[in-house]
Short mmCIF file of C-alpha atoms in Angstrom, two decimals:
data_model
loop_
_atom_site.label_atom_id
_atom_site.label_comp_id
_atom_site.label_asym_id
_atom_site.label_seq_id
_atom_site.Cartn_x
_atom_site.Cartn_y
_atom_site.Cartn_z
CA MET A 408 0.00 0.00 0.00
CA PHE A 409 2.65 2.50 0.97
CA ARG A 410 5.64 2.97 -1.21
CA ASN A 411 7.66 4.25 1.68
CA GLN A 412 6.73 4.01 5.33
CA TYR A 413 9.32 6.49 6.52
CA ASP A 414 8.84 9.58 4.42
CA THR A 415 5.65 11.09 5.75
CA ASP A 416 7.37 13.70 7.86
CA VAL A 417 10.79 15.20 8.21
CA THR A 418 11.61 13.94 11.65
CA THR A 419 11.07 10.23 11.00
CA TRP A 420 14.14 8.10 10.60
CA SER A 421 14.24 5.18 8.24
CA PRO A 422 15.78 2.02 9.70
CA ALA A 423 18.73 2.63 7.41
CA GLY A 424 19.35 5.96 9.15
CA ARG A 425 17.99 8.23 6.47
CA LEU A 426 15.63 11.17 6.55
CA PHE A 427 13.63 10.84 3.36
CA GLN A 428 11.93 14.22 3.48
CA VAL A 429 15.31 15.88 3.71
CA GLU A 430 16.56 13.86 0.78
CA TYR A 431 13.49 14.83 -1.23
CA ALA A 432 14.27 18.47 -0.50
CA MET A 433 17.71 17.91 -1.93
CA GLU A 434 16.12 16.40 -5.02
CA ALA A 435 14.32 19.71 -5.48
CA VAL A 436 17.72 21.34 -5.90
CA LYS A 437 18.55 18.97 -8.75
CA GLN A 438 15.33 19.87 -10.56
CA GLY A 439 16.10 23.56 -10.74
CA SER A 440 18.08 24.95 -13.63
CA ALA A 441 21.83 24.90 -13.17
CA ALA A 442 23.86 27.33 -11.09
CA ILE A 443 27.63 27.40 -11.26
CA GLY A 444 30.31 29.01 -9.14
CA LEU A 445 34.08 29.16 -9.38
CA ARG A 446 36.75 30.93 -7.43
CA SER A 447 40.26 32.29 -7.81
CA LYS A 448 42.37 33.83 -5.07
CA THR A 449 40.80 37.20 -5.65
CA HIS A 450 37.51 36.65 -7.49
CA VAL A 451 34.42 34.51 -7.47
CA VAL A 452 32.19 34.15 -10.51
CA LEU A 453 28.61 32.90 -10.33
CA ALA A 454 26.72 31.78 -13.42
CA CYS A 455 23.29 30.33 -13.96
CA VAL A 456 21.06 29.03 -16.69
CA ASN A 457 17.83 30.94 -17.18
CA LYS A 458 14.76 28.94 -18.00
CA THR A 459 11.37 30.34 -18.79
CA ASN A 460 8.13 28.62 -17.91
CA SER A 461 6.59 29.72 -21.16
CA GLU A 462 7.44 31.68 -24.25
CA LEU A 463 5.29 34.49 -22.92
CA ALA A 464 7.08 34.82 -19.61
CA SER A 465 10.42 36.18 -18.65
CA HIS A 466 12.80 33.99 -16.71
CA GLN A 467 13.08 34.04 -12.92
CA LYS A 468 15.98 35.73 -11.23
CA LYS A 469 18.45 33.17 -9.90
CA ILE A 470 21.34 35.35 -8.77
CA PHE A 471 20.91 37.79 -5.90
CA LYS A 472 23.14 40.44 -4.47
CA VAL A 473 23.18 40.08 -0.69
CA ASP A 474 25.63 42.85 0.16
CA GLU A 475 28.55 44.65 -1.43
CA HIS A 476 30.71 41.64 -0.62
CA ILE A 477 28.33 38.68 -0.91
CA GLY A 478 26.07 37.26 -3.60
CA VAL A 479 24.18 34.01 -4.13
CA ALA A 480 23.09 31.83 -7.01
CA ILE A 481 20.22 29.46 -6.34
CA ALA A 482 18.82 26.25 -7.76
CA GLY A 483 15.54 24.72 -6.67
CA LEU A 484 12.48 26.49 -5.36
CA THR A 485 13.01 30.11 -6.30
CA ALA A 486 10.55 31.27 -3.66
CA ASP A 487 12.59 29.61 -0.90
CA GLY A 488 15.72 31.08 -2.39
CA ARG A 489 14.28 34.57 -2.21
CA VAL A 490 13.31 34.14 1.42
CA LEU A 491 16.79 32.95 2.29
CA SER A 492 18.50 35.75 0.42
CA ARG A 493 16.31 38.24 2.24
CA TYR A 494 17.45 36.67 5.50
CA MET A 495 21.07 36.95 4.39
CA ARG A 496 20.62 40.58 3.42
CA SER A 497 19.17 41.41 6.79
CA GLU A 498 21.97 39.61 8.63
CA CYS A 499 24.55 41.56 6.65
CA ILE A 500 22.92 44.89 7.22
CA ASN A 501 22.53 44.24 10.96
CA TYR A 502 26.16 43.24 11.26
CA SER A 503 27.36 46.35 9.49
CA TYR A 504 25.09 48.49 11.65
CA THR A 505 26.66 47.09 14.81
CA TYR A 506 30.28 46.80 13.71
CA GLU A 507 30.51 49.07 10.67
CA SER A 508 32.29 46.29 8.82
CA PRO A 509 31.22 43.51 6.46
CA LEU A 510 29.98 40.21 7.84
CA PRO A 511 32.56 37.44 7.26
CA VAL A 512 31.21 35.12 4.54
CA GLY A 513 31.88 31.92 6.48
CA ARG A 514 29.79 33.17 9.39
CA LEU A 515 26.81 34.03 7.23
CA VAL A 516 27.02 30.59 5.66
CA VAL A 517 27.00 28.90 9.07
CA GLN A 518 24.00 30.95 10.16
CA LEU A 519 22.23 30.00 6.98
CA ALA A 520 23.07 26.34 7.44
CA ASP A 521 21.81 26.43 11.03
CA LYS A 522 18.57 27.93 9.78
CA ALA A 523 18.19 25.11 7.28
CA GLN A 524 19.08 22.51 9.90
CA VAL A 525 16.22 23.59 12.17
CA CYS A 526 13.79 22.62 9.41
CA THR A 527 15.12 19.07 9.45
CA GLN A 528 14.33 18.60 13.13
CA ARG A 529 10.85 20.09 13.59
CA SER A 530 7.74 18.11 12.72
CA TRP A 531 5.76 21.20 11.76
CA LYS A 532 8.35 22.57 9.38
CA ARG A 533 9.47 21.85 5.85
CA PRO A 534 13.08 21.86 4.70
CA TYR A 535 14.01 24.56 2.21
CA GLY A 536 13.87 23.22 -1.33
CA VAL A 537 16.77 25.27 -2.53
CA GLY A 538 20.51 25.00 -2.87
CA LEU A 539 22.60 28.14 -2.64
CA LEU A 540 26.00 28.91 -4.01
CA VAL A 541 27.30 31.69 -1.82
CA ALA A 542 30.09 33.80 -3.27
CA GLY A 543 31.85 36.32 -1.12
CA LEU A 544 34.94 38.24 -0.27
CA ASP A 545 36.25 39.01 3.21
CA GLU A 546 39.44 39.49 5.22
CA SER A 547 40.51 35.92 4.53
CA GLY A 548 40.01 36.20 0.77
CA ALA A 549 37.49 34.98 -1.78
CA HIS A 550 35.09 32.19 -0.85
CA LEU A 551 32.60 29.93 -2.55
CA TYR A 552 30.22 27.89 -0.41
CA TYR A 553 27.40 25.52 -1.20
CA ASN A 554 24.47 25.48 1.20
CA CYS A 555 22.18 22.49 1.08
CA PRO A 556 18.59 21.92 2.38
CA SER A 557 19.97 19.31 4.81
CA GLY A 558 21.78 22.02 6.77
CA ASN A 559 25.16 20.95 5.46
CA TYR A 560 27.52 23.43 3.90
CA PHE A 561 30.77 22.98 1.99
CA GLU A 562 33.46 25.26 0.70
CA TYR A 563 34.51 24.79 -2.90
CA GLN A 564 37.00 25.94 -5.48
CA ALA A 565 34.32 25.39 -8.07
CA PHE A 566 30.91 23.78 -8.00
CA ALA A 567 27.70 23.36 -9.95
CA ILE A 568 24.18 22.53 -8.80
CA GLY A 569 20.84 22.02 -10.51
CA SER A 570 19.72 20.13 -13.57
CA ARG A 571 22.46 18.81 -15.85
CA SER A 572 24.99 20.23 -13.45
CA GLN A 573 27.01 17.02 -13.75
CA ALA A 574 28.26 18.11 -17.16
CA ALA A 575 29.38 21.44 -15.76
CA LYS A 576 30.97 19.71 -12.79
CA THR A 577 32.91 17.40 -15.08
CA TYR A 578 34.26 20.40 -16.92
CA LEU A 579 35.15 22.18 -13.70
CA GLU A 580 36.83 19.07 -12.29
CA ARG A 581 39.07 18.94 -15.32
CA ARG A 582 40.14 22.54 -14.92
CA PHE A 583 39.93 23.54 -11.26
CA ASP A 584 43.65 23.06 -10.59
CA ASN A 585 44.41 26.35 -12.31
CA PHE A 586 41.49 28.34 -10.95
CA ASN A 587 43.33 29.72 -7.93
CA SER A 588 45.66 31.74 -10.12
CA SER A 589 43.08 32.53 -12.81
CA SER A 590 42.37 36.09 -13.80
CA ARG A 591 38.89 37.50 -13.57
CA GLU A 592 38.42 37.15 -17.33
CA GLU A 593 39.57 33.53 -17.34
CA LEU A 594 37.13 32.72 -14.56
CA ILE A 595 34.27 34.26 -16.48
CA LYS A 596 35.28 32.33 -19.56
CA ASP A 597 35.33 29.07 -17.62
CA ALA A 598 31.99 29.97 -16.07
CA LEU A 599 30.52 30.47 -19.53
CA ILE A 600 31.92 27.20 -20.84
CA ALA A 601 30.68 25.33 -17.79
CA THR A 602 27.28 26.94 -18.29
CA ARG A 603 27.27 25.81 -21.92
CA GLU A 604 28.06 22.27 -20.81
CA SER A 605 24.88 22.19 -18.79
CA LEU A 606 22.74 23.54 -21.62
CA GLN A 607 22.61 20.31 -23.62
CA GLY A 608 22.30 21.25 -27.22
CA GLU A 609 20.92 24.71 -26.74
CA LYS A 610 23.08 27.50 -28.03
CA LEU A 611 24.84 29.66 -25.42
CA ARG A 612 23.46 33.15 -25.66
CA SER A 613 23.37 35.97 -23.16
CA SER A 614 19.61 35.53 -22.90
CA VAL A 615 19.91 32.04 -21.44
CA CYS A 616 22.52 32.77 -18.82
CA THR A 617 23.36 35.26 -16.09
CA ILE A 618 26.87 35.99 -14.86
CA ALA A 619 27.85 37.74 -11.65
CA VAL A 620 31.27 38.71 -10.32
CA ILE A 621 32.72 39.59 -6.94
CA GLY A 622 36.39 40.32 -6.38
CA VAL A 623 39.05 42.50 -4.85
CA GLY A 624 38.16 46.09 -5.65
CA GLU A 625 34.96 44.97 -7.31
CA PRO A 626 31.71 44.79 -5.36
CA PHE A 627 29.28 41.99 -6.19
CA HIS A 628 27.41 42.76 -9.36
CA ILE A 629 25.49 41.00 -12.09
CA LEU A 630 26.91 41.60 -15.55
CA ASP A 631 24.42 43.13 -17.94
CA GLN A 632 23.26 41.20 -20.95
CA GLU A 633 25.26 43.12 -23.55
CA THR A 634 28.48 42.59 -21.62
CA VAL A 635 27.80 38.88 -21.36
CA GLN A 636 27.00 38.62 -25.08
CA LYS A 637 30.19 40.50 -25.88
CA LEU A 638 32.18 38.09 -23.72
CA ILE A 639 30.56 35.09 -25.36
CA ASP A 640 31.43 36.46 -28.78
CA GLU A 641 34.93 37.38 -27.68
CA PHE A 642 35.71 33.95 -26.37
CA GLU A 643 34.29 32.52 -29.55
CA ILE A 644 32.33 30.03 -27.60
CA VAL A 645 29.55 30.08 -30.18
CA LYS A 646 30.97 27.51 -32.53
CA GLU A 647 28.14 25.14 -33.29
CA ASP A 648 25.70 27.25 -35.25
CA ASP A 649 21.99 26.97 -35.49
CA VAL A 650 20.86 24.48 -32.98
CA PRO A 651 17.08 24.49 -33.42
CA PRO A 652 15.38 26.87 -31.01
CA ALA A 653 14.80 25.19 -27.72
CA GLU A 654 11.07 24.95 -27.56
CA PRO A 655 10.22 21.39 -26.62
CA GLN A 656 13.10 20.59 -24.39
CA PRO A 657 14.59 17.15 -24.61
CA GLU A 658 14.21 15.38 -21.31
CA GLY A 659 17.45 14.58 -19.48
CA GLU A 660 17.92 11.50 -17.33
CA GLN A 661 16.99 13.24 -14.14
CA ASP A 662 15.39 16.51 -15.02
CA ALA A 663 12.00 17.23 -16.37
CA ALA A 664 10.76 19.96 -18.63
CA ALA A 665 10.52 23.20 -16.80
CA ASP A 666 7.07 24.31 -17.80
CA GLN A 667 5.16 22.08 -15.41
CA GLY A 668 6.41 23.66 -12.22
CA ALA A 669 3.92 26.15 -10.89
CA GLY A 670 5.92 29.28 -10.46
CA ALA A 671 8.92 27.27 -9.44
CA ASP A 672 12.35 26.78 -10.80
CA GLN A 673 11.57 23.13 -11.29
CA GLY A 674 9.50 20.68 -13.20
CA GLY A 675 7.85 17.44 -12.16
CA GLY A 676 9.89 15.42 -9.74
CA ASP A 677 8.52 11.89 -9.83
CA ALA A 678 11.07 10.53 -12.21
CA ALA A 679 13.93 11.60 -10.04
CA ALA A 680 12.41 10.68 -6.72
CA SER A 681 11.87 7.11 -7.78
CA GLU A 682 15.52 6.58 -8.38
CA GLY A 683 15.98 6.09 -4.67
CA ALA A 684 19.47 7.47 -4.45
CA ALA A 685 20.85 8.39 -1.09
CA PRO A 686 22.22 11.83 -1.75
CA MET A 687 22.66 12.79 1.88
CA ASP A 688 26.35 13.41 1.30
CA ILE A 689 25.76 15.32 -1.91
CA MET B 875 -9.38 50.89 33.34
CA THR B 876 -6.87 50.18 36.01
CA MET B 877 -4.07 52.17 34.47
CA THR B 878 -4.15 55.64 33.09
CA MET B 879 -2.43 56.21 29.81
CA GLY B 880 1.13 57.27 30.00
CA THR B 881 1.98 55.61 33.29
CA VAL B 882 5.44 54.17 33.35
CA ASP B 883 6.58 51.27 35.47
CA GLU B 884 8.81 52.31 38.28
CA SER B 885 12.44 51.73 37.49
CA GLN B 886 15.85 52.68 38.77
CA ARG B 887 18.28 54.51 36.57
CA THR B 888 21.72 55.97 36.98
CA LEU B 889 20.94 59.58 37.77
CA TYR B 890 24.44 60.48 38.83
CA PRO B 891 27.67 58.58 39.15
CA TYR B 892 29.00 57.28 42.46
CA VAL B 893 32.62 56.17 42.09
CA THR B 894 34.34 57.86 39.20
CA GLY B 895 37.68 57.75 37.48
CA SER B 896 39.29 60.87 36.01
CA SER B 897 40.82 61.58 32.60
CA VAL B 898 42.25 59.14 30.10
CA VAL B 899 44.67 60.38 27.47
CA ALA B 900 45.63 58.42 24.37
CA ILE B 901 47.76 59.01 21.29
CA LYS B 902 48.80 57.24 18.14
CA PHE B 903 52.55 56.64 17.85
CA LYS B 904 54.81 55.04 15.26
CA ASP B 905 53.87 51.43 15.99
CA GLY B 906 50.43 51.73 17.51
CA ILE B 907 48.57 53.36 20.35
CA LEU B 908 49.64 54.62 23.78
CA MET B 909 47.16 55.29 26.56
CA ALA B 910 47.51 56.76 30.03
CA ALA B 911 45.25 57.03 33.05
CA ASP B 912 45.66 57.32 36.78
CA MET B 913 44.40 54.72 39.24
CA GLY B 914 42.21 56.88 41.42
CA GLY B 915 38.54 56.32 42.11
CA SER B 916 36.61 59.22 43.58
CA TYR B 917 33.53 58.75 45.74
CA GLY B 918 31.97 62.09 44.97
CA SER B 919 34.91 64.39 45.65
CA THR B 920 36.55 62.02 48.12
CA LEU B 921 39.56 60.22 46.70
CA ARG B 922 38.24 56.88 47.92
CA TYR B 923 40.14 54.24 45.89
CA LYS B 924 43.75 54.32 44.82
CA ASN B 925 44.25 51.16 42.82
CA ILE B 926 41.61 50.98 40.11
CA GLU B 927 42.71 49.76 36.68
CA ARG B 928 41.00 51.75 33.98
CA LEU B 929 43.00 50.52 30.98
CA LYS B 930 42.03 47.06 29.73
CA PRO B 931 43.00 45.05 26.66
CA ILE B 932 39.96 43.84 24.69
CA GLY B 933 40.53 40.82 22.48
CA LYS B 934 43.70 40.65 20.42
CA HIS B 935 43.67 44.02 18.75
CA SER B 936 42.07 46.55 21.07
CA LEU B 937 42.67 48.55 24.20
CA LEU B 938 39.96 50.28 26.21
CA GLY B 939 40.36 53.20 28.59
CA ALA B 940 37.51 54.56 30.68
CA SER B 941 36.68 57.51 32.82
CA GLY B 942 33.44 58.06 34.70
CA GLU B 943 31.40 55.58 36.74
CA ILE B 944 33.60 52.61 37.62
CA SER B 945 30.76 50.13 38.04
CA ASP B 946 29.39 51.01 34.59
CA PHE B 947 32.87 50.47 33.19
CA GLN B 948 32.90 47.04 34.79
CA GLU B 949 29.56 46.27 33.17
CA ILE B 950 30.93 47.38 29.81
CA LEU B 951 33.86 45.01 30.36
CA ARG B 952 31.38 42.19 30.92
CA TYR B 953 29.64 43.03 27.63
CA LEU B 954 32.95 43.07 25.83
CA ASP B 955 34.12 39.81 27.42
CA GLU B 956 31.00 38.15 26.08
CA LEU B 957 31.44 39.80 22.70
CA ILE B 958 35.02 38.61 22.38
CA LEU B 959 34.13 35.15 23.70
CA TYR B 960 31.43 34.67 21.09
CA ASP B 961 33.74 36.04 18.43
CA ASN B 962 36.43 33.52 19.41
CA MET B 963 33.91 30.69 19.52
CA TRP B 964 33.46 30.97 15.75
CA ASP B 965 37.05 29.80 15.57
CA ASP B 966 37.21 30.78 11.92
CA GLY B 967 40.24 33.05 11.84
CA ASN B 968 38.12 36.21 11.78
CA SER B 969 38.30 38.57 14.72
CA LEU B 970 36.83 41.88 15.72
CA GLY B 971 39.27 44.74 15.32
CA PRO B 972 39.36 48.07 17.17
CA LYS B 973 37.06 49.68 14.62
CA GLU B 974 34.42 47.00 15.14
CA VAL B 975 34.68 47.16 18.95
CA HIS B 976 34.49 50.95 18.89
CA ASN B 977 31.42 50.90 16.71
CA TYR B 978 29.82 48.29 18.95
CA LEU B 979 30.46 50.50 22.00
CA THR B 980 29.01 53.45 20.15
CA ARG B 981 25.78 51.49 19.61
CA VAL B 982 25.64 50.32 23.22
CA MET B 983 26.24 53.81 24.66
CA TYR B 984 23.75 55.54 22.39
CA ASN B 985 21.16 52.83 22.96
CA ARG B 986 21.41 53.19 26.72
CA ARG B 987 21.19 56.94 26.51
CA ASN B 988 17.99 56.57 24.49
CA LYS B 989 16.56 54.46 27.29
CA PHE B 990 17.34 57.38 29.61
CA ASN B 991 19.64 55.02 31.47
CA PRO B 992 23.11 55.87 30.27
CA LEU B 993 26.34 54.12 31.08
CA TRP B 994 28.06 57.03 32.81
CA ASN B 995 31.40 56.90 31.05
CA SER B 996 33.68 58.46 28.53
CA LEU B 997 35.52 55.69 26.74
CA ILE B 998 38.63 55.62 24.58
CA LEU B 999 39.21 52.74 22.25
CA GLY B 1000 42.52 52.21 20.52
CA GLY B 1001 44.12 49.39 18.65
CA VAL B 1002 46.00 48.04 15.68
CA LYS B 1003 44.82 45.47 13.19
CA ASN B 1004 46.43 44.52 9.90
CA GLY B 1005 48.89 47.41 10.23
CA GLN B 1006 46.02 49.84 10.63
CA LYS B 1007 46.09 52.06 13.70
CA TYR B 1008 42.78 53.08 15.20
CA LEU B 1009 41.95 55.55 17.95
CA GLY B 1010 38.47 56.73 18.82
CA THR B 1011 36.27 57.83 21.66
CA VAL B 1012 32.65 57.57 22.70
CA ASN B 1013 30.84 59.10 25.65
CA MET B 1014 27.72 58.53 27.72
CA ILE B 1015 25.43 60.27 25.25
CA GLY B 1016 26.84 58.47 22.24
CA ILE B 1017 29.03 61.19 20.77
CA ASN B 1018 31.90 59.48 19.01
CA TYR B 1019 34.83 60.33 16.80
CA GLU B 1020 38.24 59.18 15.69
CA ASP B 1021 41.41 61.24 16.01
CA ASN B 1022 45.18 60.97 16.23
CA HIS B 1023 45.02 61.87 19.89
CA VAL B 1024 42.03 61.83 22.21
CA ALA B 1025 41.28 62.51 25.87
CA THR B 1026 38.34 62.32 28.21
CA GLY B 1027 37.07 64.67 30.89
CA LEU B 1028 39.42 67.45 31.98
CA GLY B 1029 42.01 65.93 29.67
CA ASN B 1030 40.06 67.44 26.80
CA HIS B 1031 40.82 70.89 28.17
CA LEU B 1032 44.26 70.37 29.68
CA ALA B 1033 45.93 67.64 27.64
CA ARG B 1034 44.67 68.07 24.11
CA PRO B 1035 46.06 71.58 23.62
CA ILE B 1036 49.48 70.14 24.46
CA LEU B 1037 48.92 67.25 22.09
CA ARG B 1038 47.84 69.58 19.31
CA GLU B 1039 51.12 71.42 19.73
CA GLU B 1040 53.47 68.49 20.12
CA TRP B 1041 51.94 65.36 18.60
CA HIS B 1042 53.20 64.06 15.29
CA GLU B 1043 52.63 60.89 13.30
CA ASP B 1044 55.99 59.21 13.83
CA LEU B 1045 56.54 59.60 17.55
CA THR B 1046 58.72 56.80 18.89
CA PHE B 1047 57.57 54.82 21.90
CA GLU B 1048 59.87 56.80 24.22
CA GLU B 1049 58.74 60.16 22.82
CA GLY B 1050 55.13 59.07 23.11
CA VAL B 1051 55.50 58.07 26.74
CA LYS B 1052 57.24 61.38 27.46
CA LEU B 1053 54.42 63.30 25.84
CA LEU B 1054 51.79 61.39 27.82
CA GLU B 1055 53.72 61.97 31.04
CA LYS B 1056 53.72 65.68 30.29
CA CYS B 1057 49.95 65.60 29.86
CA MET B 1058 49.43 63.53 33.00
CA ARG B 1059 51.62 65.91 35.01
CA VAL B 1060 49.54 68.91 33.99
CA LEU B 1061 46.42 66.95 34.91
CA LEU B 1062 47.92 65.96 38.23
CA TYR B 1063 48.62 69.59 39.08
CA ARG B 1064 45.32 71.03 37.92
CA ASP B 1065 42.72 68.26 38.21
CA ARG B 1066 41.75 67.90 41.86
CA SER B 1067 40.57 64.34 41.33
CA ALA B 1068 43.77 63.15 39.69
CA VAL B 1069 46.01 60.82 41.65
CA ASN B 1070 49.77 60.32 41.41
CA LYS B 1071 49.64 56.67 40.50
CA ILE B 1072 49.63 56.31 36.78
CA GLN B 1073 49.40 53.46 34.32
CA ILE B 1074 50.55 53.60 30.74
CA SER B 1075 49.50 51.01 28.22
CA LYS B 1076 50.71 50.22 24.75
CA ILE B 1077 49.12 48.30 21.91
CA THR B 1078 50.90 47.37 18.69
CA GLU B 1079 50.56 44.65 16.06
CA GLU B 1080 52.24 42.36 18.62
CA GLY B 1081 49.53 42.89 21.22
CA ALA B 1082 48.71 44.93 24.29
CA THR B 1083 50.81 45.58 27.39
CA VAL B 1084 49.69 47.44 30.49
CA PHE B 1085 52.84 48.63 32.24
CA PRO B 1086 53.13 48.59 36.03
CA PRO B 1087 51.96 51.78 37.76
CA PHE B 1088 54.41 54.56 38.52
CA SER B 1089 54.44 58.05 40.04
CA LEU B 1090 55.41 61.34 38.44
CA LYS B 1091 58.03 63.64 39.93
CA THR B 1092 56.32 66.79 41.09
CA TYR B 1093 57.41 70.09 42.64
CA TRP B 1094 54.88 71.73 44.90
CA GLU B 1095 57.08 74.43 46.39
CA PHE B 1096 55.87 77.22 44.15
CA ALA B 1097 54.43 80.11 46.16
CA ALA B 1098 51.07 79.79 44.44
CA PHE B 1099 50.83 76.17 45.52
CA LYS B 1100 51.80 76.97 49.12
CA ASN B 1101 49.12 79.57 49.58
CA PRO B 1102 46.56 79.04 46.87
CA THR B 1103 43.98 81.46 48.25
CA ALA B 1104 46.33 84.39 48.66
CA GLY B 1105 44.82 86.26 45.75
CA ALA B 1106 41.25 85.02 46.19
CA GLU B 1107 39.91 85.45 49.66
CA GLY B 1108 36.86 83.38 50.49
CA SER B 1109 33.93 84.42 52.63
CA TRP B 1110 34.99 82.16 55.45
#
């Protein structure tokens, strides 16, 4: 009768020591369109793939400025992502009111993770269905963190989350050795290539991706569309011409077409959920 | 209605200070900050305590000097101990510098003043972090500023004119101490609540040191000191 006895609420353990509701929340991250982050000693670049729910709609914002020195890219439930970035903004502004200095990135990330953790231990709550790539700069340099619905957080040199992020990750894994000494421009180029990897067939254009940069002497900002298009052209990334316009999207192994999700960054999730993976440790 | 509008619960506030410390004087010097204060504690105008430390290191990078109500200063120290403890508990390599501590104190002092329950102090906060010297002050009503040399209380009137004349950016440690001693001597002569037991404290990139107390050489044999009322007869 029941497919799974142990997934009706967040606080119920399975005999194997798993929390299914938390794992489902992490599946939500995989359904959202990809977000990518990479870091050098001095800069962090965030990139994301913009998907629209319909031809008539504009895409949802997936990269948010939190403060002059911190920004996030999200994948999963956009609404949850907005709530969390509002929380981060308010933490930053309170810190700078009290101390007149920027909140260290690592501390914000821990606070955020603690907030997510609470939702995994209260029967009346729901875990956040969003993964956040937090890019920031502080006294100790440039940082890139990944925050997960489970309340875990990790620091990365480069990372990708969301649908088809594996392709981007593979690219980043091949190249991350050099990232630490990369220039800002090289980072952006790698971000664009990694973004293209996760597009699957679709042509990389400035309209399907957003790029944001934070670095020494450069407050967090989202690059405008013309700049991004110019960079794409400059790097001559557009090699394969005329891929048919991406209207009916081909379904990947684990992601569904985006237009089913009601106002969310995600599509239907049944296909993925039935795979029964144990992604607790990412 | 049991209560009329506008009634306020009875509460106790600091309406005037009880035991107070006198001036603190502080300057920037070549390698950091130097601060000086005496060790007296006055109960009203009675010189009641003679061994009160009013210069305290705060965390790794800051030094705090206080004049005014001693018990309020001790409460401020408790706040700061907690602040530094929680900062250290992050254990992430970040730490609050003098600028952050000064701004925090500014918020605390102004907040208490707005509750009509001020912490009755004038504070000086100095420090060095990442090669950056910092020296600022905040008082019981929340007025705050940074400067190359600062002083509280009577020091503002008696020490700062000297500092304006003689202070310069690259004072050595010895020159700095000499300059502070000159200020403290003037204060000792002219401030009735000053005491001849003085502490000097130094903070540099290497950390803070509060030196053992010492006394200044004084000469009281001037005629004006011997008979101070000669030219101003009182009514008694």
